[in-house]
Short mmCIF file of C-alpha atoms in Angstrom, two decimals:
data_model
loop_
_atom_site.label_atom_id
_atom_site.label_comp_id
_atom_site.label_asym_id
_atom_site.label_seq_id
_atom_site.Cartn_x
_atom_site.Cartn_y
_atom_site.Cartn_z
CA MET Z 17 0.00 0.00 0.00
CA ILE Z 18 1.63 3.26 -1.12
CA SER Z 19 0.52 6.79 -0.39
CA ALA Z 20 2.09 10.22 -0.41
CA VAL Z 21 1.68 12.69 2.42
CA ASN Z 22 2.44 16.38 2.76
CA SER Z 23 5.00 16.96 5.49
CA THR Z 24 2.93 19.65 7.19
CA ASN Z 25 -0.20 17.59 7.53
CA ASN Z 26 -0.31 13.84 7.90
CA ASN Z 27 -3.93 13.74 6.82
CA ILE Z 28 -3.39 15.17 3.33
CA HIS Z 29 -2.62 12.88 0.39
CA PHE Z 30 -0.72 14.07 -2.67
CA SER Z 31 -0.30 12.20 -5.92
CA SER Z 32 2.72 12.71 -8.13
CA GLY Z 33 0.65 15.17 -10.13
CA GLY Z 34 0.16 17.38 -7.09
CA ASN Z 35 -3.62 16.97 -6.77
CA ALA Z 36 -4.58 16.91 -3.12
CA SER Z 37 -7.41 14.97 -1.60
CA GLU Z 38 -8.23 14.38 2.03
CA LYS Z 39 -7.27 10.89 3.03
CA LYS Z 40 -6.18 9.73 6.45
CA LEU Z 41 -3.20 7.45 6.61
CA ALA Z 42 -3.88 4.02 8.05
CA TYR Z 43 -0.74 4.36 10.19
CA THR Z 44 1.56 7.29 10.91
CA LYS Z 45 4.17 5.27 12.79
CA ASP Z 46 5.12 1.63 13.36
CA THR Z 47 2.00 0.19 14.95
CA LEU Z 48 1.32 -3.06 16.80
CA LEU Z 49 -1.70 -4.89 15.38
CA LYS Z 50 -4.13 -7.36 16.90
CA ASN Z 51 -3.55 -10.94 15.86
CA ASN Z 52 -7.06 -11.97 14.86
CA ILE Z 53 -8.70 -13.38 11.75
CA PHE Z 54 -9.82 -9.95 10.55
CA THR Z 55 -6.29 -8.51 10.72
CA ARG Z 56 -4.71 -11.60 9.15
CA THR Z 57 -7.24 -11.53 6.29
CA ARG Z 58 -6.70 -7.83 5.67
CA ILE Z 59 -2.90 -8.21 5.70
CA GLY Z 60 -3.06 -11.24 3.41
CA PHE Z 61 -5.32 -9.44 0.93
CA ASP Z 62 -3.18 -6.31 0.97
CA LYS Z 63 0.06 -8.25 0.40
CA LEU Z 64 -1.50 -10.39 -2.33
CA THR Z 65 -2.88 -7.46 -4.32
CA ASN Z 66 0.39 -5.55 -4.00
CA ALA Z 67 2.35 -8.64 -5.07
CA PHE Z 68 0.42 -8.76 -8.34
CA THR Z 69 0.21 -5.01 -9.00
CA VAL Z 70 2.30 -2.42 -7.15
CA TYR Z 71 5.50 -4.33 -6.38
CA PRO Z 72 6.10 -5.79 -9.88
CA ALA Z 73 5.52 -2.34 -11.40
CA LYS Z 74 8.07 -0.78 -9.06
CA GLY Z 75 10.61 -3.48 -9.82
CA LEU Z 76 10.17 -3.39 -13.59
CA LYS Z 77 10.59 0.37 -13.80
CA GLY Z 78 13.68 0.22 -11.58
CA SER Z 79 12.23 2.16 -8.69
CA LYS Z 80 14.80 3.30 -6.15
CA ASN Z 81 12.29 2.41 -3.43
CA ALA Z 82 11.87 -1.26 -4.41
CA ASN Z 83 13.19 -3.35 -1.52
CA PHE Z 84 13.73 -6.89 -0.29
CA TYR Z 85 10.38 -7.03 1.53
CA GLU Z 86 8.58 -6.43 -1.77
CA PHE Z 87 10.73 -9.06 -3.48
CA LEU Z 88 9.83 -11.66 -0.85
CA THR Z 89 6.15 -10.72 -0.97
CA MET Z 90 6.12 -11.29 -4.73
CA GLY Z 91 7.12 -14.91 -4.03
CA THR Z 92 3.39 -15.55 -3.68
CA VAL Z 93 2.93 -14.91 -7.40
CA PRO Z 94 5.03 -17.82 -8.78
CA TYR Z 95 3.70 -20.04 -5.97
CA LEU Z 96 0.09 -19.50 -7.04
CA ILE Z 97 0.81 -19.57 -10.77
CA GLY Z 98 2.89 -22.72 -10.35
CA SER Z 99 0.10 -24.39 -8.39
CA VAL Z 100 -2.42 -23.61 -11.12
CA MET Z 101 -0.04 -24.87 -13.80
CA LEU Z 102 0.62 -28.06 -11.87
CA MET Z 103 -3.11 -28.67 -11.63
CA SER Z 104 -3.75 -27.89 -15.30
CA VAL Z 105 -0.72 -29.33 -17.10
CA PHE Z 106 -1.88 -32.92 -16.64
CA ASN Z 107 -5.61 -32.30 -16.93
CA SER Z 108 -5.24 -30.25 -20.11
CA VAL Z 109 -3.81 -33.19 -22.05
CA ASN Z 110 -5.50 -36.18 -20.44
CA THR Z 111 -8.09 -36.35 -23.24
CA LYS Z 112 -5.25 -36.94 -25.73
CA TYR Z 113 -4.57 -40.39 -24.38
CA ALA Z 114 -6.02 -43.58 -25.87
CA SER Z 115 -9.71 -43.98 -25.20
CA ASP Z 116 -9.24 -46.72 -22.60
CA SER Z 117 -6.77 -44.56 -20.67
CA VAL Z 118 -8.74 -41.29 -20.62
CA ARG Z 119 -10.82 -42.18 -17.56
CA GLY Z 120 -7.79 -43.18 -15.50
CA ALA Z 121 -5.88 -40.09 -16.61
CA CYS Z 122 -8.80 -37.85 -15.61
CA ARG Z 123 -9.03 -39.42 -12.16
CA LEU Z 124 -5.30 -39.03 -11.57
CA GLY Z 125 -5.24 -35.46 -12.88
CA ARG Z 126 -8.10 -34.38 -10.66
CA LYS Z 127 -6.53 -36.00 -7.63
CA MET Z 128 -3.31 -34.16 -8.40
CA GLY Z 129 -5.23 -30.89 -8.50
CA LEU Z 130 -7.00 -31.70 -5.24
CA GLY Z 131 -3.65 -32.67 -3.73
CA VAL Z 132 -2.18 -29.25 -4.56
CA LEU Z 133 -5.22 -27.58 -3.00
CA PHE Z 134 -5.13 -29.61 0.24
CA TYR Z 135 -1.35 -29.22 0.46
CA GLY Z 136 -1.68 -25.44 0.59
CA LEU Z 137 -4.69 -25.51 2.91
CA MET Z 138 -3.14 -27.89 5.44
CA LYS Z 139 0.16 -26.04 5.40
CA GLY Z 140 -1.64 -22.82 6.31
CA ILE Z 141 -4.19 -24.29 8.73
CA SER Z 142 -1.63 -26.30 10.70
CA LYS Z 143 0.53 -23.35 11.84
CA PRO Z 144 -1.87 -22.45 14.71
CA PHE Z 145 -1.67 -26.08 15.90
CA VAL Z 146 1.66 -25.02 17.44
CA THR Z 147 1.54 -21.24 17.82
CA THR Z 148 -1.87 -21.05 19.52
CA PRO Z 149 -1.14 -23.52 22.37
CA VAL Z 150 2.24 -21.85 22.90
CA LYS Z 151 0.44 -18.52 23.30
CA TRP Z 152 -2.03 -20.09 25.77
CA PHE Z 153 0.69 -21.60 27.94
CA THR Z 154 3.33 -18.87 27.80
CA GLY Z 155 1.55 -15.68 26.83
CA VAL Z 156 4.00 -15.22 23.94
CA ASP Z 157 2.31 -14.64 20.59
CA THR Z 158 5.07 -15.56 18.14
CA GLN Z 159 2.91 -14.42 15.20
CA LEU Z 160 2.09 -10.96 16.55
CA PRO Z 161 1.95 -8.58 13.53
CA TYR Z 162 2.78 -4.92 13.21
CA ALA Z 163 2.59 -2.31 10.47
CA LYS Z 164 5.89 -0.69 9.56
CA VAL Z 165 5.84 2.79 8.01
CA ASN Z 166 8.58 3.47 5.44
CA TYR Z 167 9.42 6.98 4.31
CA GLU Z 168 10.58 6.63 0.72
CA LEU Z 169 12.72 8.71 -1.59
CA PRO Z 170 10.81 11.03 -3.96
CA GLU Z 171 10.61 9.76 -7.54
CA ASP Z 172 8.92 12.83 -8.97
CA ILE Z 173 9.49 16.52 -8.45
CA ASN Z 174 5.97 16.82 -6.96
CA ASP Z 175 6.36 13.93 -4.52
CA THR Z 176 6.63 14.88 -0.84
CA ASP Z 177 6.99 12.50 2.08
CA ILE Z 178 6.03 9.33 0.21
CA THR Z 179 5.22 6.50 2.60
CA SER Z 180 4.65 2.81 2.16
CA ILE Z 181 3.30 0.27 4.63
CA GLU Z 182 4.94 -3.10 5.23
CA TYR Z 183 3.53 -5.86 7.40
CA HIS Z 184 5.96 -7.73 9.61
CA LYS Z 185 5.91 -9.81 12.78
CA VAL Z 186 7.35 -8.57 16.05
CA PHE Z 187 9.51 -11.69 16.40
CA GLU Z 188 10.38 -11.96 12.72
CA SER Z 189 14.04 -11.53 13.68
CA VAL Z 190 15.10 -13.63 16.65
CA GLU Z 191 18.20 -11.55 17.25
CA PHE Z 192 16.51 -8.18 16.83
CA PRO Z 193 12.81 -8.43 17.83
CA ARG Z 194 10.77 -5.25 18.00
CA TRP Z 195 10.82 -5.10 21.79
CA ASP Z 196 9.88 -1.42 21.68
CA LEU Z 197 6.42 -2.21 20.30
CA LEU Z 198 5.60 -4.37 23.32
CA TYR Z 199 5.99 -1.55 25.84
CA GLY Z 200 2.80 0.16 26.98
CA ASP Z 201 1.91 3.69 25.96
CA GLU Z 202 2.22 5.69 29.16
CA THR Z 203 0.49 8.69 27.54
CA LYS Z 204 -2.64 6.51 27.38
CA GLY Z 205 -2.34 5.48 31.01
CA GLU Z 206 -0.83 2.07 30.24
CA LYS Z 207 1.81 0.60 32.50
CA ARG Z 208 5.11 0.49 30.62
CA ASN Z 209 5.82 -3.20 31.20
CA TRP Z 210 2.26 -4.51 31.30
CA ARG Z 211 2.76 -6.98 28.44
CA TYR Z 212 6.01 -8.25 29.92
CA ASP Z 213 4.33 -8.51 33.34
CA LYS Z 214 1.64 -10.78 31.87
CA ILE Z 215 4.23 -13.01 30.22
CA ALA Z 216 6.31 -13.17 33.40
CA LYS Z 217 3.26 -14.22 35.40
CA ARG Z 218 2.31 -16.86 32.83
CA LEU Z 219 5.87 -18.24 32.85
CA GLY Z 220 5.82 -18.53 36.63
CA LEU Z 221 8.31 -15.76 37.38
CA GLY Z 222 5.98 -14.02 39.77
CA THR Z 223 4.30 -10.62 39.86
CA ASN Z 224 5.35 -7.05 40.65
CA LEU Z 225 8.83 -7.58 39.23
CA ASN Z 226 11.08 -4.54 39.08
CA ASP Z 227 12.28 -5.28 35.54
CA SER Z 228 9.95 -7.89 34.07
CA ASP Z 229 11.06 -7.03 30.54
CA GLN Z 230 14.67 -7.94 31.28
CA GLU Z 231 13.59 -11.13 33.04
CA VAL Z 232 11.47 -12.49 30.20
CA LYS Z 233 13.28 -11.34 27.04
CA PRO Z 234 15.78 -14.28 27.01
CA LEU Z 235 12.90 -16.69 27.64
CA ILE Z 236 10.82 -15.15 24.84
CA LYS Z 237 13.72 -15.60 22.40
CA GLU Z 238 14.00 -19.26 23.38
CA ILE Z 239 10.25 -19.78 22.94
CA VAL Z 240 10.30 -18.10 19.51
CA VAL Z 241 13.17 -20.29 18.26
CA LYS Z 242 11.57 -23.52 19.48
CA THR Z 243 8.13 -22.57 18.16
CA SER Z 244 9.50 -21.68 14.71
CA ALA Z 245 11.33 -25.00 14.46
CA ALA Z 246 8.25 -26.97 15.55
CA THR Z 247 5.99 -25.05 13.17
CA ASN Z 248 8.24 -25.65 10.16
CA ILE Z 249 8.41 -29.39 10.83
CA SER Z 250 4.72 -29.94 11.60
CA GLN Z 251 3.49 -27.79 8.70
CA TYR Z 252 5.02 -30.05 6.08
CA LEU Z 253 3.86 -33.22 7.81
CA TRP Z 254 0.29 -31.91 7.89
CA ALA Z 255 0.66 -30.81 4.26
CA ALA Z 256 1.75 -34.34 3.34
CA SER Z 257 -1.33 -35.65 5.16
CA GLY Z 258 -3.44 -33.32 3.01
CA VAL Z 259 -1.95 -34.76 -0.19
CA ALA Z 260 -2.54 -38.33 1.04
CA PHE Z 261 -6.13 -37.38 1.88
CA ALA Z 262 -6.66 -36.03 -1.65
CA PHE Z 263 -5.54 -39.31 -3.24
CA GLN Z 264 -8.16 -41.50 -1.51
CA LYS Z 265 -10.49 -43.48 -3.78
CA PRO Z 266 -13.84 -42.07 -2.48
CA TRP Z 267 -13.04 -38.73 -4.14
CA GLU Z 268 -13.73 -40.40 -7.51
CA LYS Z 269 -17.46 -40.38 -6.68
CA PHE Z 270 -17.29 -36.62 -6.32
CA PHE Z 271 -15.37 -36.23 -9.58
CA ASN Z 272 -18.14 -38.07 -11.41
CA VAL Z 273 -20.76 -35.45 -10.43
CA MET Z 274 -18.47 -32.45 -9.86
CA ASN Z 275 -20.21 -29.27 -10.93
CA PHE Z 276 -19.36 -25.65 -10.03
CA LYS Z 277 -22.23 -24.05 -11.96
CA PHE Z 278 -23.96 -22.40 -9.00
CA TRP Z 279 -26.49 -20.86 -11.39
CA LYS Z 280 -27.83 -24.40 -11.80
CA PRO Z 281 -28.93 -25.02 -8.20
CA GLU Z 282 -29.96 -28.66 -8.53
CA GLN Z 283 -26.70 -29.82 -10.10
CA PHE Z 284 -24.63 -27.62 -7.80
CA ALA Z 285 -26.46 -28.92 -4.69
CA LYS Z 286 -25.93 -32.52 -5.79
CA SER Z 287 -22.24 -31.85 -6.32
CA ALA Z 288 -21.90 -30.17 -2.90
CA GLU Z 289 -23.71 -33.03 -1.19
CA GLN Z 290 -21.44 -35.59 -2.81
CA PHE Z 291 -18.39 -33.53 -1.83
CA GLY Z 292 -19.41 -33.84 1.84
CA ARG Z 293 -19.89 -37.60 1.57
CA SER Z 294 -16.61 -38.07 -0.28
CA PHE Z 295 -14.84 -35.95 2.29
CA VAL Z 296 -16.02 -38.13 5.18
CA GLU Z 297 -15.41 -41.40 3.31
CA SER Z 298 -11.92 -40.29 2.25
CA ALA Z 299 -11.05 -39.38 5.83
CA LYS Z 300 -12.11 -42.87 6.95
CA SER Z 301 -10.20 -44.44 4.07
CA LEU Z 302 -7.03 -42.55 4.98
CA TYR Z 303 -7.26 -43.50 8.64
CA PHE Z 304 -8.41 -47.12 8.42
CA GLY Z 305 -6.71 -47.90 5.11
CA ASN Z 306 -7.50 -50.67 2.67
CA GLY Z 307 -5.67 -53.57 1.11
CA SER Z 308 -3.69 -56.39 2.61
CA SER Z 309 -0.22 -54.88 3.03
CA PHE Z 310 0.88 -53.22 6.25
CA ILE Z 311 1.47 -49.86 4.54
CA ASN Z 312 -1.97 -49.86 2.90
CA ARG Z 313 -3.66 -50.63 6.19
CA HIS Z 314 -1.64 -48.45 8.55
CA GLY Z 315 0.22 -45.91 6.39
CA GLY Z 316 -2.44 -43.23 6.79
CA LYS Z 317 -2.59 -43.65 10.58
CA MET Z 318 1.18 -43.45 10.81
CA LEU Z 319 1.30 -40.23 8.78
CA LEU Z 320 -1.50 -38.57 10.78
CA TYR Z 321 -0.07 -39.60 14.15
CA THR Z 322 3.38 -38.43 13.10
CA ALA Z 323 1.99 -35.02 12.12
CA LEU Z 324 0.01 -34.83 15.37
CA ALA Z 325 3.03 -35.88 17.43
CA SER Z 326 5.19 -33.24 15.77
CA SER Z 327 2.72 -30.55 16.84
CA VAL Z 328 2.29 -31.86 20.39
CA ILE Z 329 6.00 -32.45 21.00
CA GLY Z 330 6.80 -29.10 19.44
CA VAL Z 331 4.43 -27.32 21.84
CA MET Z 332 5.77 -29.23 24.84
CA ASN Z 333 9.32 -28.36 23.88
CA ALA Z 334 8.49 -24.69 23.32
CA VAL Z 335 6.76 -24.20 26.68
CA THR Z 336 9.48 -26.03 28.64
CA SER Z 337 12.64 -24.12 29.51
CA ASN Z 338 15.64 -24.95 31.66
CA ASN Z 339 16.81 -21.34 31.62
CA LYS Z 340 14.24 -19.80 33.90
CA PRO Z 341 15.93 -17.65 36.55
CA SER Z 342 15.64 -18.85 40.12
CA ARG Z 343 12.97 -17.16 42.20
CA LEU Z 344 14.71 -17.92 45.54
CA ASP Z 345 14.39 -15.26 48.20
CA SER Z 346 17.34 -14.18 50.35
CA ALA Z 347 15.65 -15.91 53.30
CA ASP Z 348 16.00 -19.21 51.46
CA ILE Z 349 19.78 -19.01 51.14
CA ILE Z 350 20.91 -17.08 54.22
CA GLU Z 351 21.05 -18.98 57.48
CA LYS Z 352 20.14 -16.56 60.25
CA ASP Z 353 21.86 -18.56 62.98
CA ARG Z 354 25.28 -18.29 61.30
CA LYS Z 355 27.71 -15.36 61.37
CA TYR Z 356 28.83 -13.74 58.12
CA VAL Z 357 31.83 -11.50 57.57
CA VAL Z 358 31.99 -8.99 54.71
CA ASN Z 359 35.52 -8.33 53.48
#
């Protein structure tokens, strides 16, 4: 999202042509955001639209303001295009096979397409399997987002104070987290360390600490590292489970009546109903298996339990720390009946 603002008034927007229109900036400084479905959806939509429109245009014209964040964001474009191509490359030629092979080719091609879809869905859905329990147990939201305001260089003689908004996570960098964003705003009556106090209490360090931020920062870093590792491992195991789910035989019943013409309600309703039945039957098929070999009968269970175990063990590892500072009081280590000499 790119806008230009006059330096004397942050609520005035200027285009490169110098025409002014009143438009409030979404953010005037780096701002901590709530981590909820509304915010995540808005950020995802904003990054996706910019990846297809604004960022490629800036890169192709050699903009001096194009940066690495925009380059990484554009990685979504080849990912989506590649997924569509993978789904279509087989299905687009399956009718060219011999007549007795067309039906088998269609089934395989559609399962490949469904596999790509479930791979992406499970990879995205499974991240909270680790991050959400970690937040419950520790109070540390490793996915906490914030909006970063960039002041860019002018590219036109009429440009003044051009700004762009980037969306990052507070703990995106383990070595250099945005600790400053976690402090309370004292001008609004917030206690400076209130977020750190909550985390310290959740981690069992006690309450009313003099410097709760210094106490918990090393522990937060440890939690972030462990959570990231667990998330990366479990995501791909759940994604593999999604692909295996897509290749179950009951989906063929859905493919036989598949219809996305919602303007034909009867056919669309029949297709949707069959999708639900195939979904349930495929889930049972994946779990209980079929065939006589050990892999056919238990392969699905093993994959699902492995993915589940990776999430559970990852959470347990993230919330367990051997580096918590001791909360011993001086009364616990000083024996009152002994004499001490200070040199």
